[in-house]
């Protein structure tokens, strides 16, 4: 096993909120404004990011401008332009000033049929544009119960990362999100999270060398809330969290961020 100890010197923890298909323009703007005004004391100790829907990206970007809070899209398309009705390209997102994107979320995989192959194209496209992708991997309950969790995550990683150069690592964030813990109220135990994060770290280090492998931020996602954040964030190789439901309320999301800061 390669080195998997805590890497407190590497980067601040990243607390990312995935707003999914929620919030009107007014609601998203209000939430962003609350985060902008109430996060000031936290941002020197952790990084904050929110991922609103496409239609509210610009309003949210304007609301947090100058605060240091990052804004991500929840999806994107690798072709820059052309006959791809309904898609939004990474190039268009960058044009809007959006430099982060969530890719490979289990809802994209399961509900919209995004395959490992499609996601590999998307990841390459986002990195090629200079974006910072948060690439999600994770096993279903059935896969965990059959003992296949590690092999599923390893295969998802291999499919996504093959063909990428170590240089990609500087913009890449990986989120381990066990599918059975997303939106269910079930959370991976701190030990389960630590075990999978160590495995992901090892895979990255095997692929790109120890130093580069250690530099990639690894997030945990799956029913994270203020009450369980500190324990999860205190695990080795957990460099932040990707939060769904609990990111829709400013106070709860900021309490998660405060928990992250306390672990450092
Ligand atoms: C997510 O959507 O990435 C997620 C982790 O959702 P939740 O926190 O609601 O489980």
Short mmCIF file of C-alpha atoms and ligand atoms in Angstrom, two decimals:
data_model
loop_
_atom_site.label_atom_id
_atom_site.label_comp_id
_atom_site.label_asym_id
_atom_site.label_seq_id
_atom_site.Cartn_x
_atom_site.Cartn_y
_atom_site.Cartn_z
CA UNK A 1 0.00 0.00 0.00
CA UNK A 2 1.28 3.44 -0.87
CA UNK A 3 1.41 6.34 1.53
CA UNK A 4 -2.14 7.34 2.48
CA UNK A 5 -1.63 9.62 5.46
CA UNK A 6 -3.26 13.03 5.83
CA UNK A 7 -1.88 15.68 3.53
CA UNK A 8 -2.76 18.82 5.40
CA UNK A 9 -0.14 20.83 3.59
CA UNK A 10 -1.41 20.01 0.09
CA UNK A 11 -4.53 22.16 -0.26
CA UNK A 12 -7.48 23.50 1.61
CA UNK A 13 -10.43 21.16 1.85
CA UNK A 14 -13.08 21.76 -0.80
CA UNK A 15 -16.72 21.97 0.24
CA UNK A 16 -18.85 21.66 -2.89
CA UNK A 17 -22.62 21.96 -3.16
CA UNK A 18 -24.55 20.27 -5.96
CA UNK A 19 -27.88 22.06 -6.26
CA UNK A 20 -29.15 19.56 -8.88
CA UNK A 21 -32.49 20.42 -10.55
CA UNK A 22 -33.60 22.81 -7.79
CA UNK A 23 -34.16 26.54 -7.25
CA UNK A 24 -35.62 29.32 -9.36
CA UNK A 25 -33.41 32.22 -10.44
CA UNK A 26 -34.59 34.24 -7.43
CA UNK A 27 -34.02 31.34 -5.01
CA UNK A 28 -30.58 30.50 -6.42
CA UNK A 29 -29.54 34.16 -6.31
CA UNK A 30 -30.75 34.47 -2.73
CA UNK A 31 -28.86 31.37 -1.62
CA UNK A 32 -25.71 32.55 -3.39
CA UNK A 33 -26.01 35.99 -1.76
CA UNK A 34 -26.38 34.40 1.67
CA UNK A 35 -23.29 32.27 1.10
CA UNK A 36 -21.37 35.29 -0.18
CA UNK A 37 -22.10 37.37 2.90
CA UNK A 38 -21.89 34.63 5.53
CA UNK A 39 -18.82 32.69 4.36
CA UNK A 40 -16.23 35.40 4.82
CA UNK A 41 -14.69 33.92 7.94
CA UNK A 42 -14.37 30.48 6.39
CA UNK A 43 -12.80 31.08 3.04
CA UNK A 44 -9.25 31.52 4.25
CA UNK A 45 -9.40 27.98 5.67
CA UNK A 46 -11.45 26.01 3.13
CA UNK A 47 -12.60 26.37 -0.47
CA UNK A 48 -16.29 26.68 -1.29
CA UNK A 49 -18.00 25.80 -4.55
CA UNK A 50 -21.62 25.67 -5.67
CA UNK A 51 -23.07 23.96 -8.74
CA UNK A 52 -26.40 25.53 -9.74
CA UNK A 53 -28.42 24.53 -12.81
CA UNK A 54 -27.43 25.96 -16.19
CA UNK A 55 -30.15 28.61 -16.17
CA UNK A 56 -28.99 30.12 -12.90
CA UNK A 57 -25.23 29.93 -13.50
CA UNK A 58 -24.89 33.56 -14.52
CA UNK A 59 -27.01 34.92 -11.67
CA UNK A 60 -25.07 32.85 -9.13
CA UNK A 61 -21.72 33.74 -10.68
CA UNK A 62 -22.58 37.44 -10.36
CA UNK A 63 -23.80 37.03 -6.78
CA UNK A 64 -20.53 35.47 -5.58
CA UNK A 65 -18.16 37.46 -7.79
CA UNK A 66 -15.11 38.58 -5.86
CA UNK A 67 -15.80 36.40 -2.84
CA UNK A 68 -13.61 33.44 -3.79
CA UNK A 69 -16.60 31.07 -3.95
CA UNK A 70 -16.32 28.98 -7.10
CA UNK A 71 -19.22 28.13 -9.39
CA UNK A 72 -19.51 24.85 -11.29
CA UNK A 73 -21.82 23.52 -13.97
CA UNK A 74 -23.43 20.14 -13.29
CA UNK A 75 -22.66 18.82 -16.75
CA UNK A 76 -21.13 19.83 -20.07
CA UNK A 77 -20.46 18.58 -23.58
CA UNK A 78 -17.05 17.96 -25.10
CA UNK A 79 -17.72 19.23 -28.64
CA UNK A 80 -17.27 23.02 -28.63
CA UNK A 81 -20.15 23.70 -31.03
CA UNK A 82 -22.23 22.17 -33.79
CA UNK A 83 -25.33 20.06 -34.35
CA UNK A 84 -25.82 18.88 -30.77
CA UNK A 85 -29.30 20.11 -29.91
CA UNK A 86 -29.87 20.78 -26.24
CA UNK A 87 -26.23 20.51 -25.18
CA UNK A 88 -24.02 23.11 -23.48
CA UNK A 89 -20.31 22.91 -24.29
CA UNK A 90 -17.34 23.36 -22.01
CA UNK A 91 -16.25 26.16 -24.34
CA UNK A 92 -19.55 27.98 -23.76
CA UNK A 93 -19.22 27.51 -20.00
CA UNK A 94 -15.71 28.95 -20.05
CA UNK A 95 -16.99 31.86 -22.12
CA UNK A 96 -19.44 32.54 -19.29
CA UNK A 97 -16.58 32.49 -16.78
CA UNK A 98 -17.44 29.04 -15.38
CA UNK A 99 -14.26 27.08 -14.77
CA UNK A 100 -15.56 24.09 -12.83
CA UNK A 101 -17.84 21.23 -13.85
CA UNK A 102 -19.22 18.10 -12.18
CA UNK A 103 -18.90 15.04 -14.43
CA UNK A 104 -19.91 11.42 -14.01
CA UNK A 105 -22.46 12.02 -11.27
CA UNK A 106 -24.38 8.79 -10.66
CA UNK A 107 -27.60 10.52 -11.75
CA UNK A 108 -25.99 11.29 -15.12
CA UNK A 109 -24.83 7.69 -15.36
CA UNK A 110 -28.08 6.04 -14.22
CA UNK A 111 -30.85 8.40 -15.36
CA UNK A 112 -29.25 9.75 -18.54
CA UNK A 113 -27.27 6.69 -19.56
CA UNK A 114 -23.84 8.32 -19.63
CA UNK A 115 -21.35 5.53 -20.14
CA UNK A 116 -17.71 5.29 -19.11
CA UNK A 117 -16.83 5.97 -22.74
CA UNK A 118 -18.93 9.14 -22.98
CA UNK A 119 -17.60 10.32 -19.63
CA UNK A 120 -13.99 9.77 -20.72
CA UNK A 121 -14.64 12.07 -23.70
CA UNK A 122 -16.25 14.64 -21.44
CA UNK A 123 -13.41 14.53 -18.93
CA UNK A 124 -10.82 14.95 -21.65
CA UNK A 125 -12.86 17.81 -23.18
CA UNK A 126 -13.23 19.67 -19.90
CA UNK A 127 -9.55 19.32 -19.05
CA UNK A 128 -8.62 20.33 -22.59
CA UNK A 129 -10.57 23.57 -22.10
CA UNK A 130 -8.63 24.27 -18.91
CA UNK A 131 -11.63 23.55 -16.68
CA UNK A 132 -11.54 21.92 -13.25
CA UNK A 133 -13.69 18.78 -13.41
CA UNK A 134 -15.05 17.10 -10.29
CA UNK A 135 -15.28 13.54 -11.58
CA UNK A 136 -17.61 11.23 -9.64
CA UNK A 137 -17.18 7.51 -9.12
CA UNK A 138 -19.02 5.11 -6.85
CA UNK A 139 -20.66 1.73 -6.54
CA UNK A 140 -24.32 0.74 -6.19
CA UNK A 141 -25.66 -1.04 -3.12
CA UNK A 142 -25.83 -4.30 -5.01
CA UNK A 143 -22.21 -3.94 -6.07
CA UNK A 144 -21.12 -3.18 -2.50
CA UNK A 145 -23.06 -6.09 -1.08
CA UNK A 146 -21.55 -8.46 -3.60
CA UNK A 147 -18.04 -7.33 -2.65
CA UNK A 148 -17.46 -5.54 -5.96
CA UNK A 149 -17.17 -1.95 -4.67
CA UNK A 150 -13.40 -1.67 -5.13
CA UNK A 151 -13.34 -3.24 -8.57
CA UNK A 152 -16.23 -1.04 -9.77
CA UNK A 153 -14.54 2.15 -8.61
CA UNK A 154 -11.17 1.05 -9.99
CA UNK A 155 -12.76 0.30 -13.37
CA UNK A 156 -14.59 3.65 -13.46
CA UNK A 157 -11.32 5.42 -12.70
CA UNK A 158 -9.36 3.46 -15.28
CA UNK A 159 -11.92 4.21 -17.98
CA UNK A 160 -11.90 7.91 -17.16
CA UNK A 161 -8.18 8.42 -16.71
CA UNK A 162 -6.70 6.28 -19.48
CA UNK A 163 -5.19 8.55 -22.07
CA UNK A 164 -4.84 11.48 -19.68
CA UNK A 165 -1.38 12.81 -18.93
CA UNK A 166 -0.15 13.42 -15.37
CA UNK A 167 -0.46 17.11 -16.19
CA UNK A 168 -4.26 16.64 -16.02
CA UNK A 169 -3.96 16.02 -12.31
CA UNK A 170 -3.45 19.65 -11.45
CA UNK A 171 -7.04 20.56 -12.36
CA UNK A 172 -8.72 17.27 -11.49
CA UNK A 173 -10.84 16.53 -8.42
CA UNK A 174 -12.28 13.05 -7.84
CA UNK A 175 -15.46 12.56 -5.81
CA UNK A 176 -16.17 9.16 -4.30
CA UNK A 177 -19.95 8.97 -4.07
CA UNK A 178 -21.37 5.57 -3.16
CA UNK A 179 -24.66 5.50 -5.08
CA UNK A 180 -26.48 3.96 -2.13
CA UNK A 181 -25.61 6.99 0.00
CA UNK A 182 -26.77 9.70 -2.42
CA UNK A 183 -29.99 11.35 -1.31
CA UNK A 184 -30.87 8.36 0.87
CA UNK A 185 -29.81 9.58 4.30
CA UNK A 186 -27.40 6.62 4.42
CA UNK A 187 -23.77 7.63 4.72
CA UNK A 188 -20.66 5.57 4.21
CA UNK A 189 -19.04 4.99 7.58
CA UNK A 190 -15.86 7.01 8.08
CA UNK A 191 -13.93 3.73 7.76
CA UNK A 192 -15.64 2.85 4.47
CA UNK A 193 -14.92 6.32 3.12
CA UNK A 194 -11.29 6.19 4.25
CA UNK A 195 -10.81 2.75 2.71
CA UNK A 196 -12.14 3.79 -0.69
CA UNK A 197 -10.26 7.07 -0.67
CA UNK A 198 -7.04 5.19 0.09
CA UNK A 199 -7.75 2.90 -2.86
CA UNK A 200 -8.40 5.86 -5.19
CA UNK A 201 -5.23 7.56 -3.96
CA UNK A 202 -3.28 4.40 -4.62
CA UNK A 203 -4.70 4.09 -8.15
CA UNK A 204 -3.77 7.71 -8.91
CA UNK A 205 -0.28 7.24 -7.50
CA UNK A 206 0.25 4.03 -9.47
CA UNK A 207 -0.85 5.80 -12.65
CA UNK A 208 0.92 9.13 -12.27
CA UNK A 209 3.51 8.67 -9.53
CA UNK A 210 3.31 9.34 -5.84
CA UNK A 211 3.72 13.11 -5.89
CA UNK A 212 1.09 13.70 -8.57
CA UNK A 213 -1.24 11.10 -7.11
CA UNK A 214 -1.05 12.78 -3.74
CA UNK A 215 -1.87 16.17 -5.22
CA UNK A 216 -5.37 15.31 -6.51
CA UNK A 217 -8.15 16.36 -4.16
CA UNK A 218 -10.55 13.56 -3.25
CA UNK A 219 -14.06 14.42 -2.09
CA UNK A 220 -16.57 12.21 -0.33
CA UNK A 221 -20.25 12.55 -1.27
CA UNK A 222 -23.40 10.86 0.00
CA UNK A 223 -25.81 12.36 2.54
CA UNK A 224 -23.20 14.63 4.08
CA UNK A 225 -24.70 17.07 6.58
CA UNK A 226 -23.44 19.25 9.40
CA UNK A 227 -23.91 16.43 11.91
CA UNK A 228 -21.61 13.95 10.14
CA UNK A 229 -19.25 16.27 8.25
CA UNK A 230 -16.47 16.59 10.79
CA UNK A 231 -16.01 12.85 11.16
CA UNK A 232 -15.94 12.23 7.41
CA UNK A 233 -13.68 15.20 6.77
CA UNK A 234 -11.33 14.02 9.47
CA UNK A 235 -10.48 10.83 7.57
CA UNK A 236 -7.18 10.40 5.77
CA UNK A 237 -7.38 11.27 2.08
CA UNK A 238 -10.73 13.02 2.43
CA UNK A 239 -9.94 16.45 1.01
CA UNK A 240 -13.48 17.75 1.01
CA UNK A 241 -17.09 16.80 0.42
CA UNK A 242 -19.65 16.98 -2.38
CA UNK A 243 -23.00 17.83 -0.83
CA UNK A 244 -26.43 17.53 -2.44
CA UNK A 245 -29.54 18.12 -0.32
CA UNK A 246 -27.75 19.83 2.56
CA UNK A 247 -26.23 22.42 0.23
CA UNK A 248 -29.63 23.97 -0.45
CA UNK A 249 -29.68 25.75 2.91
CA UNK A 250 -26.98 28.32 3.55
CA UNK A 251 -26.74 27.65 7.30
CA UNK A 252 -26.39 23.89 6.88
CA UNK A 253 -23.86 24.19 4.05
CA UNK A 254 -21.77 26.71 5.98
CA UNK A 255 -21.90 24.49 9.07
CA UNK A 256 -20.40 21.70 6.94
CA UNK A 257 -17.73 24.14 5.76
CA UNK A 258 -17.01 25.12 9.37
CA UNK A 259 -16.61 21.46 10.28
CA UNK A 260 -14.06 21.07 7.53
CA UNK A 261 -12.05 23.96 8.82
CA UNK A 262 -12.03 22.48 12.30
CA UNK A 263 -10.41 19.28 11.07
CA UNK A 264 -7.34 21.12 9.79
C1 LIG B 1 -24.85 14.45 -4.63
O1 LIG B 1 -25.82 14.77 -5.31
O2 LIG B 1 -23.74 14.47 -5.14
C2 LIG B 1 -25.07 14.06 -3.23
C3 LIG B 1 -24.06 13.61 -2.57
O3 LIG B 1 -26.35 14.22 -2.74
P1 LIG B 1 -26.77 14.10 -1.18
O4 LIG B 1 -25.78 14.88 -0.38
O5 LIG B 1 -28.15 14.67 -1.13
O6 LIG B 1 -26.73 12.64 -0.83
#
